mmCIF file of C-alpha atoms in Angstrom:
data_model
loop_
_atom_site.group_PDB
_atom_site.id
_atom_site.type_symbol
_atom_site.label_atom_id
_atom_site.label_comp_id
_atom_site.label_asym_id
_atom_site.label_seq_id
_atom_site.Cartn_x
_atom_site.Cartn_y
_atom_site.Cartn_z
ATOM 1 C CA LEU A 1 0.000 0.000 0.000
ATOM 2 C CA SER A 2 1.464 3.351 -1.014
ATOM 3 C CA PRO A 3 0.735 6.893 0.196
ATOM 4 C CA VAL A 4 -1.591 9.018 -1.912
ATOM 5 C CA ARG A 5 -0.695 12.665 -2.410
ATOM 6 C CA SER A 6 -2.989 15.645 -2.490
ATOM 7 C CA PRO A 7 -4.040 17.053 -5.897
ATOM 8 C CA SER A 8 -1.831 20.103 -5.335
ATOM 9 C CA GLY A 9 1.234 17.894 -5.477
ATOM 10 C CA GLY A 10 2.170 18.464 -1.852
ATOM 11 C CA GLY A 11 3.155 15.882 0.700
ATOM 12 C CA SER A 12 1.355 12.724 1.566
ATOM 13 C CA SER A 13 -2.193 13.311 2.705
ATOM 14 C CA GLY A 14 -1.741 10.747 5.434
ATOM 15 C CA TYR A 15 -3.907 7.923 4.134
ATOM 16 C CA TYR A 16 -2.886 4.920 2.136
ATOM 17 C CA ALA A 17 -4.132 3.345 -1.038
ATOM 18 C CA SER A 18 -3.175 0.866 -3.687
ATOM 19 C CA ALA A 19 -0.775 2.125 -6.301
ATOM 20 C CA GLY A 20 -2.419 2.934 -9.599
ATOM 21 C CA GLY A 21 -2.062 4.755 -12.858
ATOM 22 C CA SER A 22 -2.884 8.357 -13.595
ATOM 23 C CA GLY A 23 -6.476 9.326 -12.896
ATOM 24 C CA GLU A 24 -7.253 6.414 -10.584
ATOM 25 C CA GLY A 25 -7.147 6.058 -6.829
ATOM 26 C CA ALA A 26 -8.048 8.455 -4.018
ATOM 27 C CA THR A 27 -7.618 12.196 -3.739
ATOM 28 C CA ILE A 28 -8.760 14.615 -1.079
ATOM 29 C CA SER A 29 -9.533 18.258 -1.722
ATOM 30 C CA GLY A 30 -10.908 20.347 1.110
ATOM 31 C CA THR A 31 -13.703 18.299 2.629
ATOM 32 C CA ARG A 32 -14.245 16.070 -0.446
ATOM 33 C CA LEU A 33 -12.773 12.558 -0.671
ATOM 34 C CA HIS A 34 -12.879 11.272 -4.251
ATOM 35 C CA ILE A 35 -12.158 7.626 -5.118
ATOM 36 C CA SER A 36 -12.328 6.804 -8.811
ATOM 37 C CA GLY A 37 -11.173 4.553 -11.614
ATOM 38 C CA LEU A 38 -10.059 1.569 -9.551
ATOM 39 C CA HIS A 39 -9.872 -1.730 -11.418
ATOM 40 C CA LYS A 40 -8.964 -4.936 -9.578
ATOM 41 C CA ARG A 41 -7.373 -2.985 -6.741
ATOM 42 C CA THR A 42 -7.693 -2.636 -2.982
ATOM 43 C CA GLN A 43 -7.980 0.808 -1.401
ATOM 44 C CA LEU A 44 -7.686 1.709 2.286
ATOM 45 C CA ILE A 45 -8.517 5.105 3.755
ATOM 46 C CA GLU A 46 -7.959 5.703 7.468
ATOM 47 C CA ARG A 47 -9.491 8.302 9.767
ATOM 48 C CA SER A 48 -6.225 10.206 10.232
ATOM 49 C CA ALA A 49 -6.428 11.361 6.609
ATOM 50 C CA LEU A 50 -9.742 13.135 6.842
ATOM 51 C CA GLY A 51 -9.157 15.977 9.254
ATOM 52 C CA PRO A 52 -10.370 16.504 12.830
ATOM 53 C CA HIS A 53 -14.159 16.225 12.253
ATOM 54 C CA PRO A 54 -14.824 13.997 9.217
ATOM 55 C CA ALA A 55 -18.293 12.935 10.381
ATOM 56 C CA GLN A 56 -19.444 16.552 10.156
ATOM 57 C CA GLN A 57 -17.436 17.676 7.130
ATOM 58 C CA CYS A 58 -16.172 14.913 4.824
ATOM 59 C CA GLU A 59 -18.229 14.012 1.753
ATOM 60 C CA CYS A 60 -17.049 10.884 -0.077
ATOM 61 C CA VAL A 61 -17.649 10.034 -3.728
ATOM 62 C CA ILE A 62 -16.776 6.560 -5.064
ATOM 63 C CA VAL A 63 -17.185 6.487 -8.833
ATOM 64 C CA ASP A 64 -16.355 4.195 -11.770
ATOM 65 C CA CYS A 65 -14.631 1.465 -9.732
ATOM 66 C CA HIS A 66 -14.704 -2.145 -10.878
ATOM 67 C CA ASN A 67 -13.847 -5.485 -9.254
ATOM 68 C CA SER A 68 -12.156 -3.708 -6.360
ATOM 69 C CA PHE A 69 -12.162 -3.714 -2.550
ATOM 70 C CA ILE A 70 -12.522 -0.321 -0.862
ATOM 71 C CA TYR A 71 -12.160 0.112 2.895
ATOM 72 C CA LEU A 72 -13.163 3.530 4.219
ATOM 73 C CA LEU A 73 -12.490 2.926 7.908
ATOM 74 C CA ALA A 74 -13.533 6.352 9.143
ATOM 75 C CA PRO A 75 -16.717 8.290 9.934
ATOM 76 C CA VAL A 76 -17.886 10.592 7.141
ATOM 77 C CA ARG A 77 -20.772 12.968 6.530
ATOM 78 C CA SER A 78 -22.102 11.303 3.354
ATOM 79 C CA VAL A 79 -21.159 8.734 0.706
ATOM 80 C CA LEU A 80 -22.165 8.553 -2.958
ATOM 81 C CA VAL A 81 -21.386 5.313 -4.827
ATOM 82 C CA LEU A 82 -21.831 5.821 -8.565
ATOM 83 C CA ALA A 83 -21.338 3.512 -11.570
ATOM 84 C CA CYS A 84 -19.429 0.774 -9.730
ATOM 85 C CA THR A 85 -19.506 -2.927 -10.644
ATOM 86 C CA GLY A 86 -18.241 -6.036 -8.905
ATOM 87 C CA CYS A 87 -16.913 -4.122 -5.876
ATOM 88 C CA THR A 88 -16.882 -4.728 -2.129
ATOM 89 C CA LEU A 89 -17.181 -1.566 -0.031
ATOM 90 C CA VAL A 90 -16.645 -1.406 3.737
ATOM 91 C CA LEU A 91 -17.651 1.997 5.092
ATOM 92 C CA GLY A 92 -17.269 3.555 8.499
ATOM 93 C CA ALA A 93 -20.260 5.308 10.023
ATOM 94 C CA VAL A 94 -22.085 7.655 7.614
ATOM 95 C CA ALA A 95 -23.677 10.533 9.519
ATOM 96 C CA ARG A 96 -26.145 11.532 6.781
ATOM 97 C CA CYS A 97 -26.983 9.469 3.685
ATOM 98 C CA LEU A 98 -25.332 6.608 1.823
ATOM 99 C CA SER A 99 -26.466 6.664 -1.830
ATOM 100 C CA VAL A 100 -25.791 3.884 -4.318
ATOM 101 C CA GLU A 101 -26.641 4.745 -7.919
ATOM 102 C CA HIS A 102 -26.260 3.008 -11.297
ATOM 103 C CA SER A 103 -24.181 0.185 -9.807
ATOM 104 C CA GLU A 104 -24.172 -3.589 -10.312
ATOM 105 C CA ARG A 105 -22.976 -6.749 -8.537
ATOM 106 C CA THR A 106 -21.611 -4.800 -5.570
ATOM 107 C CA ARG A 107 -21.578 -5.528 -1.833
ATOM 108 C CA VAL A 108 -21.792 -2.686 0.653
ATOM 109 C CA HIS A 109 -21.130 -3.037 4.394
ATOM 110 C CA ALA A 110 -22.084 0.158 6.240
ATOM 111 C CA VAL A 111 -23.610 1.773 9.298
ATOM 112 C CA CYS A 112 -25.486 4.935 8.364
ATOM 113 C CA ALA A 113 -28.296 7.291 9.235
ATOM 114 C CA ALA A 114 -30.014 6.677 5.875
ATOM 115 C CA VAL A 115 -29.485 4.669 2.695
ATOM 116 C CA ARG A 116 -30.850 5.230 -0.809
ATOM 117 C CA VAL A 117 -30.565 2.917 -3.827
ATOM 118 C CA CYS A 118 -31.283 4.190 -7.335
ATOM 119 C CA ASN A 119 -31.230 2.363 -10.697
ATOM 120 C CA SER A 120 -29.025 -0.518 -9.539
ATOM 121 C CA ILE A 121 -28.898 -4.279 -10.074
ATOM 122 C CA GLU A 122 -27.708 -7.176 -7.892
ATOM 123 C CA LEU A 123 -26.596 -5.318 -4.790
ATOM 124 C CA ASN A 124 -26.057 -6.880 -1.380
ATOM 125 C CA LEU A 125 -26.442 -4.245 1.342
ATOM 126 C CA TYR A 126 -25.260 -5.284 4.809
ATOM 127 C CA VAL A 127 -26.401 -2.278 6.786
ATOM 128 C CA CYS A 128 -27.283 -0.913 10.164
ATOM 129 C CA VAL A 129 -29.462 2.062 9.248
ATOM 130 C CA ASN A 130 -31.608 4.365 11.397
ATOM 131 C CA ARG A 131 -34.182 5.088 8.684
ATOM 132 C CA ARG A 132 -36.008 2.805 6.284
ATOM 133 C CA PRO A 133 -33.916 2.039 3.169
ATOM 134 C CA VAL A 134 -35.295 3.983 0.199
ATOM 135 C CA LEU A 135 -35.488 2.567 -3.348
ATOM 136 C CA THR A 136 -35.897 5.009 -6.228
ATOM 137 C CA GLY A 137 -35.827 4.526 -9.985
ATOM 138 C CA GLU A 138 -35.541 1.048 -11.488
ATOM 139 C CA ASN A 139 -33.847 -1.478 -9.201
ATOM 140 C CA HIS A 140 -33.610 -5.259 -9.493
ATOM 141 C CA ARG A 141 -32.403 -7.998 -7.127
ATOM 142 C CA ILE A 142 -31.411 -5.782 -4.208
ATOM 143 C CA ALA A 143 -30.685 -7.933 -1.132
ATOM 144 C CA LEU A 144 -30.811 -6.370 2.337
ATOM 145 C CA ALA A 145 -29.078 -7.912 5.348
ATOM 146 C CA PRO A 146 -27.877 -6.898 8.822
ATOM 147 C CA TYR A 147 -24.465 -5.295 9.211
ATOM 148 C CA ASN A 148 -21.880 -8.073 9.436
ATOM 149 C CA THR A 149 -18.366 -6.775 10.020
ATOM 150 C CA TYR A 150 -16.183 -5.038 12.623
ATOM 151 C CA PHE A 151 -13.014 -2.980 12.871
ATOM 152 C CA SER A 152 -11.315 -1.492 15.893
ATOM 153 C CA SER A 153 -12.502 2.124 15.491
ATOM 154 C CA LEU A 154 -16.142 1.247 14.762
ATOM 155 C CA GLY A 155 -17.433 2.233 18.202
ATOM 156 C CA ALA A 156 -15.766 5.650 18.025
ATOM 157 C CA ASP A 157 -17.032 6.105 14.460
ATOM 158 C CA LEU A 158 -20.615 5.424 15.555
ATOM 159 C CA ASP A 159 -20.329 8.016 18.314
ATOM 160 C CA ALA A 160 -18.830 10.604 15.963
ATOM 161 C CA ALA A 161 -21.548 10.099 13.337
ATOM 162 C CA GLY A 162 -24.435 9.836 15.782
ATOM 163 C CA VAL A 163 -25.666 6.530 14.317
ATOM 164 C CA ARG A 164 -27.612 4.373 16.792
ATOM 165 C CA PRO A 165 -26.681 0.658 16.534
ATOM 166 C CA GLU A 166 -29.343 -0.656 18.929
ATOM 167 C CA LEU A 167 -31.831 -3.087 17.401
ATOM 168 C CA ARG A 168 -34.824 -0.823 18.056
ATOM 169 C CA PHE A 169 -33.266 1.870 15.848
ATOM 170 C CA ASN A 170 -32.134 -0.464 13.057
ATOM 171 C CA GLN A 171 -34.475 -0.294 10.035
ATOM 172 C CA TRP A 172 -32.487 -2.485 7.626
ATOM 173 C CA ALA A 173 -35.373 -4.920 7.058
ATOM 174 C CA SER A 174 -38.042 -2.316 6.211
ATOM 175 C CA PRO A 175 -37.348 -0.957 2.715
ATOM 176 C CA VAL A 176 -39.701 1.491 1.045
ATOM 177 C CA SER A 177 -40.106 2.253 -2.665
ATOM 178 C CA PHE A 178 -40.839 5.791 -3.830
ATOM 179 C CA SER A 179 -42.797 4.358 -6.767
ATOM 180 C CA GLN A 180 -45.194 2.550 -4.352
ATOM 181 C CA PRO A 181 -44.728 4.171 -0.936
ATOM 182 C CA ASN A 182 -47.780 2.522 0.630
ATOM 183 C CA ALA A 183 -47.257 -0.989 -0.742
ATOM 184 C CA PRO A 184 -44.752 -3.743 0.111
ATOM 185 C CA VAL A 185 -41.589 -3.780 -1.997
ATOM 186 C CA LEU A 186 -41.832 -6.544 -4.590
ATOM 187 C CA PRO A 187 -39.235 -9.356 -4.206
ATOM 188 C CA ALA A 188 -38.042 -8.827 -7.788
ATOM 189 C CA PHE A 189 -36.893 -5.358 -6.769
ATOM 190 C CA ALA A 190 -35.647 -5.936 -3.227
ATOM 191 C CA SER A 191 -35.785 -8.679 -0.624
ATOM 192 C CA LEU A 192 -34.147 -9.785 2.610
ATOM 193 C CA LEU A 193 -31.046 -11.949 2.249
ATOM 194 C CA PRO A 194 -31.876 -15.572 3.208
ATOM 195 C CA PRO A 195 -30.273 -16.540 6.541
ATOM 196 C CA ALA A 196 -28.457 -19.447 4.870
ATOM 197 C CA ARG A 197 -26.519 -16.932 2.746
ATOM 198 C CA PHE A 198 -25.600 -14.628 5.630
ATOM 199 C CA LEU A 199 -21.930 -14.757 6.653
ATOM 200 C CA PRO A 200 -19.629 -12.434 8.642
ATOM 201 C CA PHE A 201 -17.102 -10.365 6.725
ATOM 202 C CA ASN A 202 -13.574 -9.888 8.062
ATOM 203 C CA VAL A 203 -11.616 -6.656 7.608
ATOM 204 C CA PRO A 204 -8.069 -7.950 6.997
ATOM 205 C CA PHE A 205 -5.776 -5.033 7.796
ATOM 206 C CA GLU A 206 -5.250 -5.450 11.526
ATOM 207 C CA LEU A 207 -4.511 -9.125 10.975
ATOM 208 C CA LEU A 208 -1.863 -8.227 8.394
ATOM 209 C CA ALA A 209 -0.297 -5.727 10.790
ATOM 210 C CA LYS A 210 -0.045 -8.365 13.504
ATOM 211 C CA THR A 211 1.472 -10.835 11.027
ATOM 212 C CA ALA A 212 4.132 -8.329 10.000
ATOM 213 C CA GLN A 213 4.970 -7.521 13.637
ATOM 214 C CA SER A 214 5.373 -11.194 14.476
ATOM 215 C CA GLY A 215 7.838 -11.718 11.661
ATOM 216 C CA GLY A 216 5.372 -13.508 9.466
ATOM 217 C CA GLY A 217 6.766 -11.845 6.369
ATOM 218 C CA GLY A 218 6.832 -8.362 4.946
ATOM 219 C CA HIS A 219 3.898 -8.854 2.589
ATOM 220 C CA ALA A 220 1.620 -6.168 4.023
ATOM 221 C CA GLY A 221 1.369 -4.676 0.553
ATOM 222 C CA GLY A 222 -0.089 -7.878 -0.837
ATOM 223 C CA LEU A 223 -3.590 -6.438 -0.660
ATOM 224 C CA ALA A 224 -2.700 -3.814 -3.226
ATOM 225 C CA VAL A 225 -1.675 -6.109 -6.057
ATOM 226 C CA GLU A 226 -3.977 -6.760 -8.983
ATOM 227 C CA SER A 227 -5.995 -9.932 -8.703
#
C-alpha cells in the first residue's frame, strides 16, 4: 500500500491506497474525498487522513470502480457510490446518507443514518441504518441484510456520526419504494437476504499488521496487487 498525495502535489495526505495509474485512486480536496477509476485494486482510507471532524465535514464520492475492494475505515458525513460494478465496499459510520446509484454486482457493508438505492442491479447491502432504506428509480435484485463486520474504530465512528446501533433503531429490514410508498416492496426489486446466505465479513488489515509484527513476512502490501 502506497501513500496518496494531495491534488496540489504536496506531501502525503496521510492515508494509504493501492498504487495505480494516472487518474485512478483516491484524492482529497478540502472536505471532499474522491475515489475513482479503480480496477482490480484494494484501497484503504484511514481516519487520520480526513481531518479533525470527518463525520461533520467529509463528503465521499466513489465512482467508476470495478472489481475492487474499498475500505473507508472512518466516519464521514455522506457517501455517494456511482457507476461501480463487482466491488466490495466497507464503510465507516455515515452521519447523513449513503447513496448507491447506477451500480451492479456490488456488496456494501455500512452503518449509516439513511441509505438510498437508485437504478441498480444485484446489490447486497449489509447495513445498520436508522431510517427505512429507500429505493428510487428502477432497481432489481437488491438484497438487504444486517451489518456483518467489525473494525477497531467502529465504536468511536458510531459516536462521531451519531448513528444508533441498537436493534430498536435499526431499520435495515423495512425498505420502502418511492414508486409505491404505501405498498410492500416486490421481491423482484428488493428482498431480505436468506439466513443461509448470511456470513460475517472480516476486515483484513489489523490481521496483516499483527502478522508483519510477528515476523510472518513483509507482505503487508499484498492487498494492493492486482488480482
